[in-house]
Tab-separated table of C-alpha atoms and ligand atoms in Angstrom:
chain	number	residue	atom	x	y	z
A	1	UNK	CA	72.178	-5.216	25.208
A	2	UNK	CA	70.516	-6.573	28.352
A	3	UNK	CA	67.010	-6.852	26.967
A	4	UNK	CA	65.663	-8.070	30.292
A	5	UNK	CA	66.410	-4.610	31.662
A	6	UNK	CA	63.948	-3.026	29.230
A	7	UNK	CA	61.226	-5.680	29.134
A	8	UNK	CA	57.948	-4.967	30.958
A	9	UNK	CA	57.022	-7.049	34.011
A	10	UNK	CA	54.360	-8.839	31.952
A	11	UNK	CA	57.069	-10.563	29.922
A	12	UNK	CA	58.026	-12.677	32.921
A	13	UNK	CA	54.633	-14.366	32.526
A	14	UNK	CA	55.074	-15.029	28.805
A	15	UNK	CA	57.280	-18.075	28.406
A	16	UNK	CA	57.687	-20.644	25.653
A	17	UNK	CA	56.520	-23.964	27.083
A	18	UNK	CA	58.752	-27.027	27.206
A	19	UNK	CA	55.981	-28.848	25.429
A	20	UNK	CA	56.238	-26.635	22.387
A	21	UNK	CA	59.887	-27.568	22.206
A	22	UNK	CA	59.081	-31.283	22.357
A	23	UNK	CA	56.346	-30.941	19.779
A	24	UNK	CA	58.809	-29.487	17.285
A	25	UNK	CA	59.905	-33.078	16.790
A	26	UNK	CA	56.580	-33.838	15.155
A	27	UNK	CA	57.844	-33.083	11.683
A	28	UNK	CA	59.322	-36.579	11.501
A	29	UNK	CA	57.107	-38.565	9.127
A	30	UNK	CA	57.055	-41.793	11.153
A	31	UNK	CA	55.418	-40.065	14.133
A	32	UNK	CA	51.666	-40.424	14.562
A	33	UNK	CA	50.485	-37.257	16.237
A	34	UNK	CA	47.362	-36.730	18.320
A	35	UNK	CA	48.860	-33.464	19.543
A	36	UNK	CA	47.516	-30.939	17.056
A	37	UNK	CA	43.892	-30.150	17.721
A	38	UNK	CA	43.670	-28.512	14.321
A	39	UNK	CA	41.183	-29.065	11.475
A	40	UNK	CA	41.990	-31.651	8.827
A	41	UNK	CA	43.309	-29.587	5.878
A	42	UNK	CA	41.832	-32.117	3.438
A	43	UNK	CA	38.401	-30.855	4.548
A	44	UNK	CA	38.948	-27.145	3.874
A	45	UNK	CA	36.373	-25.782	1.376
A	46	UNK	CA	39.230	-24.584	-0.823
A	47	UNK	CA	37.208	-24.391	-4.051
A	48	UNK	CA	34.542	-22.206	-2.446
A	49	UNK	CA	37.281	-19.896	-1.140
A	50	UNK	CA	39.011	-19.730	-4.516
A	51	UNK	CA	35.737	-18.647	-6.131
A	52	UNK	CA	35.013	-16.154	-3.341
A	53	UNK	CA	38.455	-14.498	-3.552
A	54	UNK	CA	38.070	-14.325	-7.315
A	55	UNK	CA	34.667	-12.709	-7.009
A	56	UNK	CA	35.766	-10.217	-4.333
A	57	UNK	CA	38.779	-9.169	-6.380
A	58	UNK	CA	36.796	-8.939	-9.607
A	59	UNK	CA	33.612	-7.289	-8.380
A	60	UNK	CA	35.017	-4.926	-5.771
A	61	UNK	CA	38.817	-4.838	-5.529
A	62	UNK	CA	38.769	-1.284	-4.225
A	63	UNK	CA	36.888	-2.395	-1.122
A	64	UNK	CA	38.543	-5.797	-0.753
A	65	UNK	CA	42.070	-4.403	-0.612
A	66	UNK	CA	41.319	-1.182	1.273
A	67	UNK	CA	41.355	-0.304	4.984
A	68	UNK	CA	37.947	-0.862	6.534
A	69	UNK	CA	36.041	-0.163	9.752
A	70	UNK	CA	37.241	-1.580	13.087
A	71	UNK	CA	33.850	-3.180	13.887
A	72	UNK	CA	34.181	-5.475	10.892
A	73	UNK	CA	32.584	-6.041	7.482
A	74	UNK	CA	28.920	-5.241	7.967
A	75	UNK	CA	27.362	-8.014	5.824
A	76	UNK	CA	29.398	-10.593	7.767
A	77	UNK	CA	28.353	-9.088	11.111
A	78	UNK	CA	24.736	-9.315	9.931
A	79	UNK	CA	25.147	-12.950	8.895
A	80	UNK	CA	26.701	-13.779	12.268
A	81	UNK	CA	23.875	-11.962	14.087
A	82	UNK	CA	21.438	-14.200	12.176
A	83	UNK	CA	23.341	-17.334	13.199
A	84	UNK	CA	23.456	-16.159	16.821
A	85	UNK	CA	19.648	-15.678	16.735
A	86	UNK	CA	19.301	-19.242	15.457
A	87	UNK	CA	21.093	-20.562	18.573
A	88	UNK	CA	18.962	-18.507	20.961
A	89	UNK	CA	20.865	-15.212	20.994
A	90	UNK	CA	18.696	-12.541	19.325
A	91	UNK	CA	21.018	-9.631	18.569
A	92	UNK	CA	21.949	-7.024	15.945
A	93	UNK	CA	25.101	-6.445	13.891
A	94	UNK	CA	25.972	-3.773	16.520
A	95	UNK	CA	26.419	-6.575	19.060
A	96	UNK	CA	29.155	-8.189	16.960
A	97	UNK	CA	32.831	-7.222	16.694
A	98	UNK	CA	34.932	-9.141	14.160
A	99	UNK	CA	38.295	-10.219	15.571
A	100	UNK	CA	41.378	-11.835	14.046
A	101	UNK	CA	40.456	-15.290	15.313
A	102	UNK	CA	38.883	-15.856	18.719
A	103	UNK	CA	42.414	-15.822	20.132
A	104	UNK	CA	42.421	-12.051	19.595
A	105	UNK	CA	39.058	-11.875	21.353
A	106	UNK	CA	40.609	-13.521	24.412
A	107	UNK	CA	43.514	-11.070	24.347
A	108	UNK	CA	41.144	-8.080	24.094
A	109	UNK	CA	38.912	-9.343	26.876
A	110	UNK	CA	41.918	-9.853	29.146
A	111	UNK	CA	43.116	-6.342	28.287
A	112	UNK	CA	39.638	-4.936	28.850
A	113	UNK	CA	39.116	-6.369	32.312
A	114	UNK	CA	42.334	-7.438	34.047
A	115	UNK	CA	44.570	-5.121	36.038
A	116	UNK	CA	47.665	-6.777	37.551
A	117	UNK	CA	46.663	-8.901	40.552
A	118	UNK	CA	42.990	-9.245	39.546
A	119	UNK	CA	41.527	-12.715	39.573
A	120	UNK	CA	40.373	-14.638	36.492
A	121	UNK	CA	38.289	-17.737	37.162
A	122	UNK	CA	39.307	-20.545	34.823
A	123	UNK	CA	38.762	-24.276	34.585
A	124	UNK	CA	41.309	-26.661	36.056
A	125	UNK	CA	42.262	-27.671	33.305
A	126	UNK	CA	41.444	-24.960	30.743
A	127	UNK	CA	42.418	-23.905	27.191
A	128	UNK	CA	46.117	-23.141	27.350
A	129	UNK	CA	45.841	-20.379	24.740
A	130	UNK	CA	43.451	-18.540	27.061
A	131	UNK	CA	46.031	-18.679	29.842
A	132	UNK	CA	48.606	-17.434	27.317
A	133	UNK	CA	46.367	-14.505	26.340
A	134	UNK	CA	45.437	-13.519	29.895
A	135	UNK	CA	48.964	-13.935	31.307
A	136	UNK	CA	50.089	-10.713	29.634
A	137	UNK	CA	47.708	-8.797	31.914
A	138	UNK	CA	49.279	-10.315	35.057
A	139	UNK	CA	46.229	-11.867	36.704
A	140	UNK	CA	45.916	-14.379	39.513
A	141	UNK	CA	43.972	-17.516	38.572
A	142	UNK	CA	41.344	-19.128	40.749
A	143	UNK	CA	39.596	-22.385	40.133
A	144	UNK	CA	36.237	-22.335	38.387
A	145	UNK	CA	34.116	-25.379	39.178
A	146	UNK	CA	32.476	-26.214	35.823
A	147	UNK	CA	29.489	-27.600	37.728
A	148	UNK	CA	29.034	-24.102	39.205
A	149	UNK	CA	29.105	-25.345	42.786
A	150	UNK	CA	32.066	-23.456	44.270
A	151	UNK	CA	30.668	-20.879	46.742
A	152	UNK	CA	31.006	-17.227	45.695
A	153	UNK	CA	32.298	-16.250	49.147
A	154	UNK	CA	35.171	-18.686	48.862
A	155	UNK	CA	36.172	-17.267	45.464
A	156	UNK	CA	35.884	-13.667	46.637
A	157	UNK	CA	38.034	-14.335	49.707
A	158	UNK	CA	40.731	-15.963	47.562
A	159	UNK	CA	40.812	-12.944	45.208
A	160	UNK	CA	40.959	-10.455	48.077
A	161	UNK	CA	43.847	-12.370	49.625
A	162	UNK	CA	45.740	-11.620	46.398
A	163	UNK	CA	44.843	-7.952	46.594
A	164	UNK	CA	42.657	-7.855	43.480
A	165	UNK	CA	39.048	-8.273	42.400
A	166	UNK	CA	37.410	-11.163	40.545
A	167	UNK	CA	36.730	-9.898	37.019
A	168	UNK	CA	35.443	-12.781	34.939
A	169	UNK	CA	34.897	-16.505	34.592
A	170	UNK	CA	36.271	-18.007	31.365
A	171	UNK	CA	35.048	-21.336	30.015
A	172	UNK	CA	33.981	-23.407	27.009
A	173	UNK	CA	30.698	-25.167	27.666
A	174	UNK	CA	30.674	-27.386	24.568
A	175	UNK	CA	33.391	-29.995	24.009
A	176	UNK	CA	35.986	-28.002	25.898
A	177	UNK	CA	39.635	-27.903	24.984
A	178	UNK	CA	41.299	-29.957	26.499
A	179	UNK	CA	38.740	-32.291	28.129
A	180	UNK	CA	36.114	-32.634	25.388
A	181	UNK	CA	33.474	-32.263	28.094
A	182	UNK	CA	30.136	-30.470	27.877
A	183	UNK	CA	28.579	-28.412	30.691
A	184	UNK	CA	24.949	-29.371	31.262
A	185	UNK	CA	22.139	-26.844	31.287
A	186	UNK	CA	21.699	-26.759	35.076
A	187	UNK	CA	25.428	-26.054	35.558
A	188	UNK	CA	25.251	-23.269	32.939
A	189	UNK	CA	22.400	-21.707	34.933
A	190	UNK	CA	24.403	-22.026	38.180
A	191	UNK	CA	27.375	-20.328	36.515
A	192	UNK	CA	25.153	-17.358	35.610
A	193	UNK	CA	23.966	-17.260	39.250
A	194	UNK	CA	27.587	-17.292	40.427
A	195	UNK	CA	28.562	-14.486	38.031
A	196	UNK	CA	25.578	-12.438	39.238
A	197	UNK	CA	26.510	-12.955	42.894
A	198	UNK	CA	30.139	-11.988	42.231
A	199	UNK	CA	29.073	-9.250	39.766
A	200	UNK	CA	31.592	-10.403	37.182
A	201	UNK	CA	31.569	-11.066	33.427
A	202	UNK	CA	31.434	-14.480	31.776
A	203	UNK	CA	33.674	-15.166	28.774
A	204	UNK	CA	31.981	-17.973	26.848
A	205	UNK	CA	34.470	-19.512	24.403
A	206	UNK	CA	32.424	-21.279	21.734
A	207	UNK	CA	35.278	-22.342	19.449
A	208	UNK	CA	33.914	-25.904	18.995
A	209	UNK	CA	30.180	-25.323	19.426
A	210	UNK	CA	29.134	-26.179	15.846
A	211	UNK	CA	30.933	-29.527	15.986
A	212	UNK	CA	28.338	-31.621	17.862
A	213	UNK	CA	28.209	-35.295	16.868
A	214	UNK	CA	25.465	-36.594	19.126
A	215	UNK	CA	23.185	-35.626	22.008
A	216	UNK	CA	20.891	-32.598	22.181
A	217	UNK	CA	22.322	-29.093	21.686
A	218	UNK	CA	22.199	-27.067	24.919
A	219	UNK	CA	21.679	-23.288	24.627
A	220	UNK	CA	24.833	-21.207	25.071
A	221	UNK	CA	25.224	-19.378	28.397
A	222	UNK	CA	24.504	-16.113	26.579
A	223	UNK	CA	21.159	-17.529	25.349
A	224	UNK	CA	20.209	-18.653	28.866
A	225	UNK	CA	21.105	-15.231	30.227
A	226	UNK	CA	19.046	-13.459	27.542
A	227	UNK	CA	16.128	-15.750	28.455
A	228	UNK	CA	16.394	-14.412	32.035
A	229	UNK	CA	16.969	-10.751	31.256
A	230	UNK	CA	15.022	-10.338	28.023
A	231	UNK	CA	17.750	-8.418	26.191
A	232	UNK	CA	21.411	-8.903	25.297
A	233	UNK	CA	22.133	-5.318	26.414
A	234	UNK	CA	21.472	-6.377	30.030
A	235	UNK	CA	23.746	-9.447	29.858
A	236	UNK	CA	27.175	-10.032	31.400
A	237	UNK	CA	28.176	-12.857	29.045
A	238	UNK	CA	30.620	-12.158	26.214
A	239	UNK	CA	30.471	-14.905	23.605
A	240	UNK	CA	33.578	-15.633	21.496
A	241	UNK	CA	32.923	-17.361	18.174
A	242	UNK	CA	35.287	-18.487	15.440
A	243	UNK	CA	35.334	-19.724	11.841
A	244	UNK	CA	38.613	-21.535	12.502
A	245	UNK	CA	37.132	-24.963	13.214
A	246	UNK	CA	34.260	-24.710	10.722
A	247	UNK	CA	35.797	-23.000	7.664
A	248	UNK	CA	39.556	-22.421	7.968
A	249	UNK	CA	41.859	-21.105	10.713
A	250	UNK	CA	44.312	-19.490	8.291
A	251	UNK	CA	41.785	-16.751	7.488
A	252	UNK	CA	41.871	-15.525	11.126
A	253	UNK	CA	38.229	-14.539	11.395
A	254	UNK	CA	36.377	-14.763	14.700
A	255	UNK	CA	33.931	-12.582	16.627
A	256	UNK	CA	32.767	-11.353	20.003
A	257	UNK	CA	29.018	-11.079	20.636
A	258	UNK	CA	27.812	-9.050	23.603
A	259	UNK	CA	26.192	-5.871	24.918
A	260	UNK	CA	26.796	-2.761	22.794
A	261	UNK	CA	28.471	-0.944	25.694
A	262	UNK	CA	31.228	-3.533	25.759
A	263	UNK	CA	31.465	-3.896	21.965
A	264	UNK	CA	31.970	-0.114	21.762
A	265	UNK	CA	34.943	-0.312	24.144
A	266	UNK	CA	36.391	-3.262	22.274
A	267	UNK	CA	36.164	-1.357	18.978
A	268	UNK	CA	38.456	1.297	20.478
A	269	UNK	CA	40.825	-1.476	21.524
A	270	UNK	CA	40.825	-2.923	18.017
A	271	UNK	CA	41.520	0.494	16.528
A	272	UNK	CA	44.575	0.762	18.742
A	273	UNK	CA	45.777	-2.797	18.162
A	274	UNK	CA	45.376	-3.566	14.438
A	275	UNK	CA	42.744	-1.130	13.053
A	276	UNK	CA	40.630	-3.998	11.682
A	277	UNK	CA	40.802	-7.645	10.649
A	278	UNK	CA	41.695	-8.404	7.023
A	279	UNK	CA	39.056	-6.817	4.763
A	280	UNK	CA	39.293	-9.358	1.966
A	281	UNK	CA	39.222	-12.322	4.361
A	282	UNK	CA	36.057	-11.014	5.989
A	283	UNK	CA	34.483	-10.565	2.544
A	284	UNK	CA	35.304	-14.104	1.452
A	285	UNK	CA	34.205	-15.620	4.765
A	286	UNK	CA	30.908	-13.783	4.301
A	287	UNK	CA	30.484	-15.208	0.786
A	288	UNK	CA	31.503	-18.749	1.750
A	289	UNK	CA	29.396	-18.676	4.914
A	290	UNK	CA	26.311	-17.676	2.897
A	291	UNK	CA	26.832	-20.395	0.302
A	292	UNK	CA	28.363	-23.541	1.793
A	293	UNK	CA	28.417	-23.129	5.596
A	294	UNK	CA	25.613	-25.491	6.639
A	295	UNK	CA	26.382	-28.423	4.278
A	296	UNK	CA	30.102	-28.002	4.906
A	297	UNK	CA	29.683	-28.220	8.678
A	298	UNK	CA	27.483	-31.310	8.171
A	299	UNK	CA	30.340	-32.943	6.300
A	300	UNK	CA	32.858	-32.027	9.004
A	301	UNK	CA	30.569	-33.494	11.636
A	302	UNK	CA	30.255	-36.802	9.791
A	303	UNK	CA	34.034	-37.143	9.331
A	304	UNK	CA	35.063	-36.092	12.833
A	305	UNK	CA	32.302	-38.192	14.435
A	306	UNK	CA	33.650	-41.312	12.700
A	307	UNK	CA	37.166	-40.474	13.932
A	308	UNK	CA	35.936	-39.876	17.473
A	309	UNK	CA	34.093	-43.196	17.451
A	310	UNK	CA	37.179	-44.888	16.116
A	311	UNK	CA	39.408	-43.376	18.781
A	312	UNK	CA	37.033	-44.340	21.600
A	313	UNK	CA	36.847	-47.911	20.290
A	314	UNK	CA	40.649	-48.086	19.997
A	315	UNK	CA	41.088	-46.754	23.545
A	316	UNK	CA	38.668	-49.394	24.869
A	317	UNK	CA	40.707	-52.060	23.080
A	318	UNK	CA	44.232	-50.877	23.791
A	319	UNK	CA	44.410	-49.053	27.122
A	320	UNK	CA	45.843	-50.951	30.086
A	321	UNK	CA	44.164	-51.135	33.525
A	322	UNK	CA	44.059	-47.899	35.488
A	323	UNK	CA	43.553	-45.597	32.476
A	324	UNK	CA	40.289	-43.684	31.974
A	325	UNK	CA	39.094	-41.157	29.385
A	326	UNK	CA	36.275	-38.763	28.503
A	327	UNK	CA	33.595	-39.491	25.873
A	328	UNK	CA	33.091	-36.167	24.095
A	329	UNK	CA	29.812	-35.410	22.300
A	330	UNK	CA	31.682	-33.193	19.832
A	331	UNK	CA	34.808	-31.149	19.214
A	332	UNK	CA	38.275	-32.576	18.679
A	333	UNK	CA	39.565	-33.896	22.010
A	334	UNK	CA	39.629	-36.855	24.355
A	335	UNK	CA	41.201	-36.343	27.790
A	336	UNK	CA	42.975	-39.396	29.130
A	337	UNK	CA	43.754	-39.864	32.822
A	338	UNK	CA	46.832	-42.026	33.330
A	339	UNK	CA	47.564	-44.305	36.282
A	340	UNK	CA	48.144	-42.109	39.364
A	341	UNK	CA	51.935	-42.163	39.506
A	342	UNK	CA	52.474	-41.615	35.760
A	343	UNK	CA	53.478	-38.181	34.420
A	344	UNK	CA	52.195	-37.101	30.973
A	345	UNK	CA	55.358	-35.176	30.069
A	346	UNK	CA	57.594	-38.156	30.910
A	347	UNK	CA	55.261	-40.396	28.930
A	348	UNK	CA	55.512	-38.049	25.930
A	349	UNK	CA	59.304	-38.092	26.002
A	350	UNK	CA	59.281	-41.909	26.168
A	351	UNK	CA	56.503	-42.320	23.577
A	352	UNK	CA	58.259	-40.093	21.052
A	353	UNK	CA	61.406	-42.115	21.405
A	354	UNK	CA	60.151	-45.674	21.545
A	355	UNK	CA	56.733	-45.684	19.896
A	356	UNK	CA	56.753	-42.563	17.709
A	357	UNK	CA	53.400	-41.327	18.983
A	358	UNK	CA	52.688	-37.782	20.183
A	359	UNK	CA	50.030	-36.007	22.286
A	360	UNK	CA	49.937	-33.023	24.628
A	361	UNK	CA	50.778	-33.642	28.307
A	362	UNK	CA	47.975	-32.389	30.547
A	363	UNK	CA	50.004	-30.137	32.814
A	364	UNK	CA	50.106	-27.358	30.183
A	365	UNK	CA	46.382	-26.806	30.697
A	366	UNK	CA	46.569	-26.051	34.422
A	367	UNK	CA	47.094	-22.462	35.544
A	368	UNK	CA	49.306	-23.713	38.368
A	369	UNK	CA	51.062	-26.440	36.355
A	370	UNK	CA	49.559	-29.122	38.596
A	371	UNK	CA	48.151	-32.533	37.737
A	372	UNK	CA	50.722	-34.177	35.570
A	373	UNK	CA	48.937	-37.466	35.107
A	374	UNK	CA	46.669	-36.656	32.177
A	375	UNK	CA	47.165	-36.214	28.438
A	376	UNK	CA	45.120	-34.649	25.621
A	377	UNK	CA	44.496	-36.575	22.436
A	378	UNK	CA	43.020	-35.027	19.308
A	379	UNK	CA	41.225	-37.164	16.748
A	380	UNK	CA	40.491	-34.424	14.179
A	381	UNK	CA	43.336	-34.741	11.731
A	382	UNK	CA	44.352	-38.397	11.855
A	383	UNK	CA	42.750	-40.990	9.595
A	384	UNK	CA	41.184	-44.106	11.013
A	385	UNK	CA	44.032	-46.535	10.233
A	386	UNK	CA	46.489	-44.171	11.926
A	387	UNK	CA	44.181	-43.775	14.922
A	388	UNK	CA	44.197	-47.589	15.356
A	389	UNK	CA	47.964	-47.795	15.033
A	390	UNK	CA	48.662	-44.703	17.158
A	391	UNK	CA	46.413	-45.772	20.043
A	392	UNK	CA	47.982	-49.264	19.991
A	393	UNK	CA	51.411	-47.602	20.267
A	394	UNK	CA	50.174	-45.370	23.091
A	395	UNK	CA	48.790	-48.401	24.936
A	396	UNK	CA	52.207	-50.070	24.735
A	397	UNK	CA	54.000	-46.931	25.949
A	398	UNK	CA	51.654	-46.627	28.950
A	399	UNK	CA	51.877	-50.343	29.768
A	400	UNK	CA	55.655	-50.000	29.841
A	401	UNK	CA	55.188	-47.220	32.419
B	501	LIG	N1	39.472	-21.182	22.004
B	501	LIG	C1	39.720	-22.492	22.030
B	501	LIG	C2	39.075	-23.315	23.098
B	501	LIG	C3	40.583	-23.061	21.090
B	501	LIG	O1	40.842	-24.373	21.148
B	501	LIG	C4	41.190	-22.233	20.104
B	501	LIG	C5	42.133	-22.777	19.049
B	501	LIG	N2	42.822	-23.906	19.316
B	501	LIG	C6	40.893	-20.876	20.130
B	501	LIG	C7	40.021	-20.378	21.079
B	501	LIG	C8	41.503	-19.904	19.162
B	501	LIG	O2	41.121	-20.156	17.875
B	501	LIG	P1	41.080	-19.064	16.726
B	501	LIG	O3	41.896	-17.893	17.172
B	501	LIG	O4	41.671	-19.731	15.545
B	501	LIG	O5	39.633	-18.698	16.575
């Protein structure tokens, strides 16, 4: 069978990356990997989850194991609405849709807004999973200046040249994946201005927002927009939250917070796609969130902060001339810029072979595959001794060129 003859055009945009192939080698025990960007499994609140599953299955197995509503488990939506209010986003449970991880939120938002040829504004670099989600809807990508300074006219002209309309700007303002960088308050305000001028939506990906290690918290874009407009129902920002980095990614529980009009449309989409996210997982996340969330996140912050500090100190010690890196205030990533002529993918191939150290080459995070001379390091799931050793190995691999 010639499957290509029956595949939809969108499949041409959905390719396995070479990097994924390379990263399959990571199973070897002698490799020190900074590639993952995943939570440290030793920090999962496993005991709290065991108790919560036990309770859900004992007290209410009929609900826990049954189909449930597409919007999500109401007590959890209420708890999330309370948390959103705490960070400057007053809203109701009706403003929250539970999704199967925030990855599903990105897929739904792409499906909601992008017709083939429309333009999505994304960072250069940006989260590669967002590109993966949006690619299926066959968009054109244009460059979003995270400082909010690119003129609207310029962006509109670029989109029209591709025969589509600009539909949304996608970004993470806190400790972005892959750069670790934070968007300051003035730039957040300028991004709202830009979205208003272009009359487009903003997708605010807050996957790492709770993991701040120092500096003052800055209100989310959605909070700043509510401060302008007085009411979430008048806002164009769609906020994507997740329990993956705070509780556990294996549960697949995330959410979208936004105006009811949009949530209503997304509920229809969820009905069509998977009916609802796992009932029992939503129930246990609700129980665990209400009992251990705040102290648990405190503990994560302390551990990851120490690892970040350790990685920054090791980079200062070990990196040769001509290498620079970001100093994230939170999250899981440091973005390293290599000497100008050096390619991150070539460096990975060499580093795996000679030094047994892994990371993600930067090119994967660019919509146009440009800018090969950067790499992403994650400090979240490597202990301090391995960070020292791994960064020393990386320094040697770079020095060798
Ligand atoms: N957004 C960003 C920026 C991420 O880094 C990730 C996970 N790596 C996600 C969204 C998706 O996470 P999840 O689906 O587990 O919520």
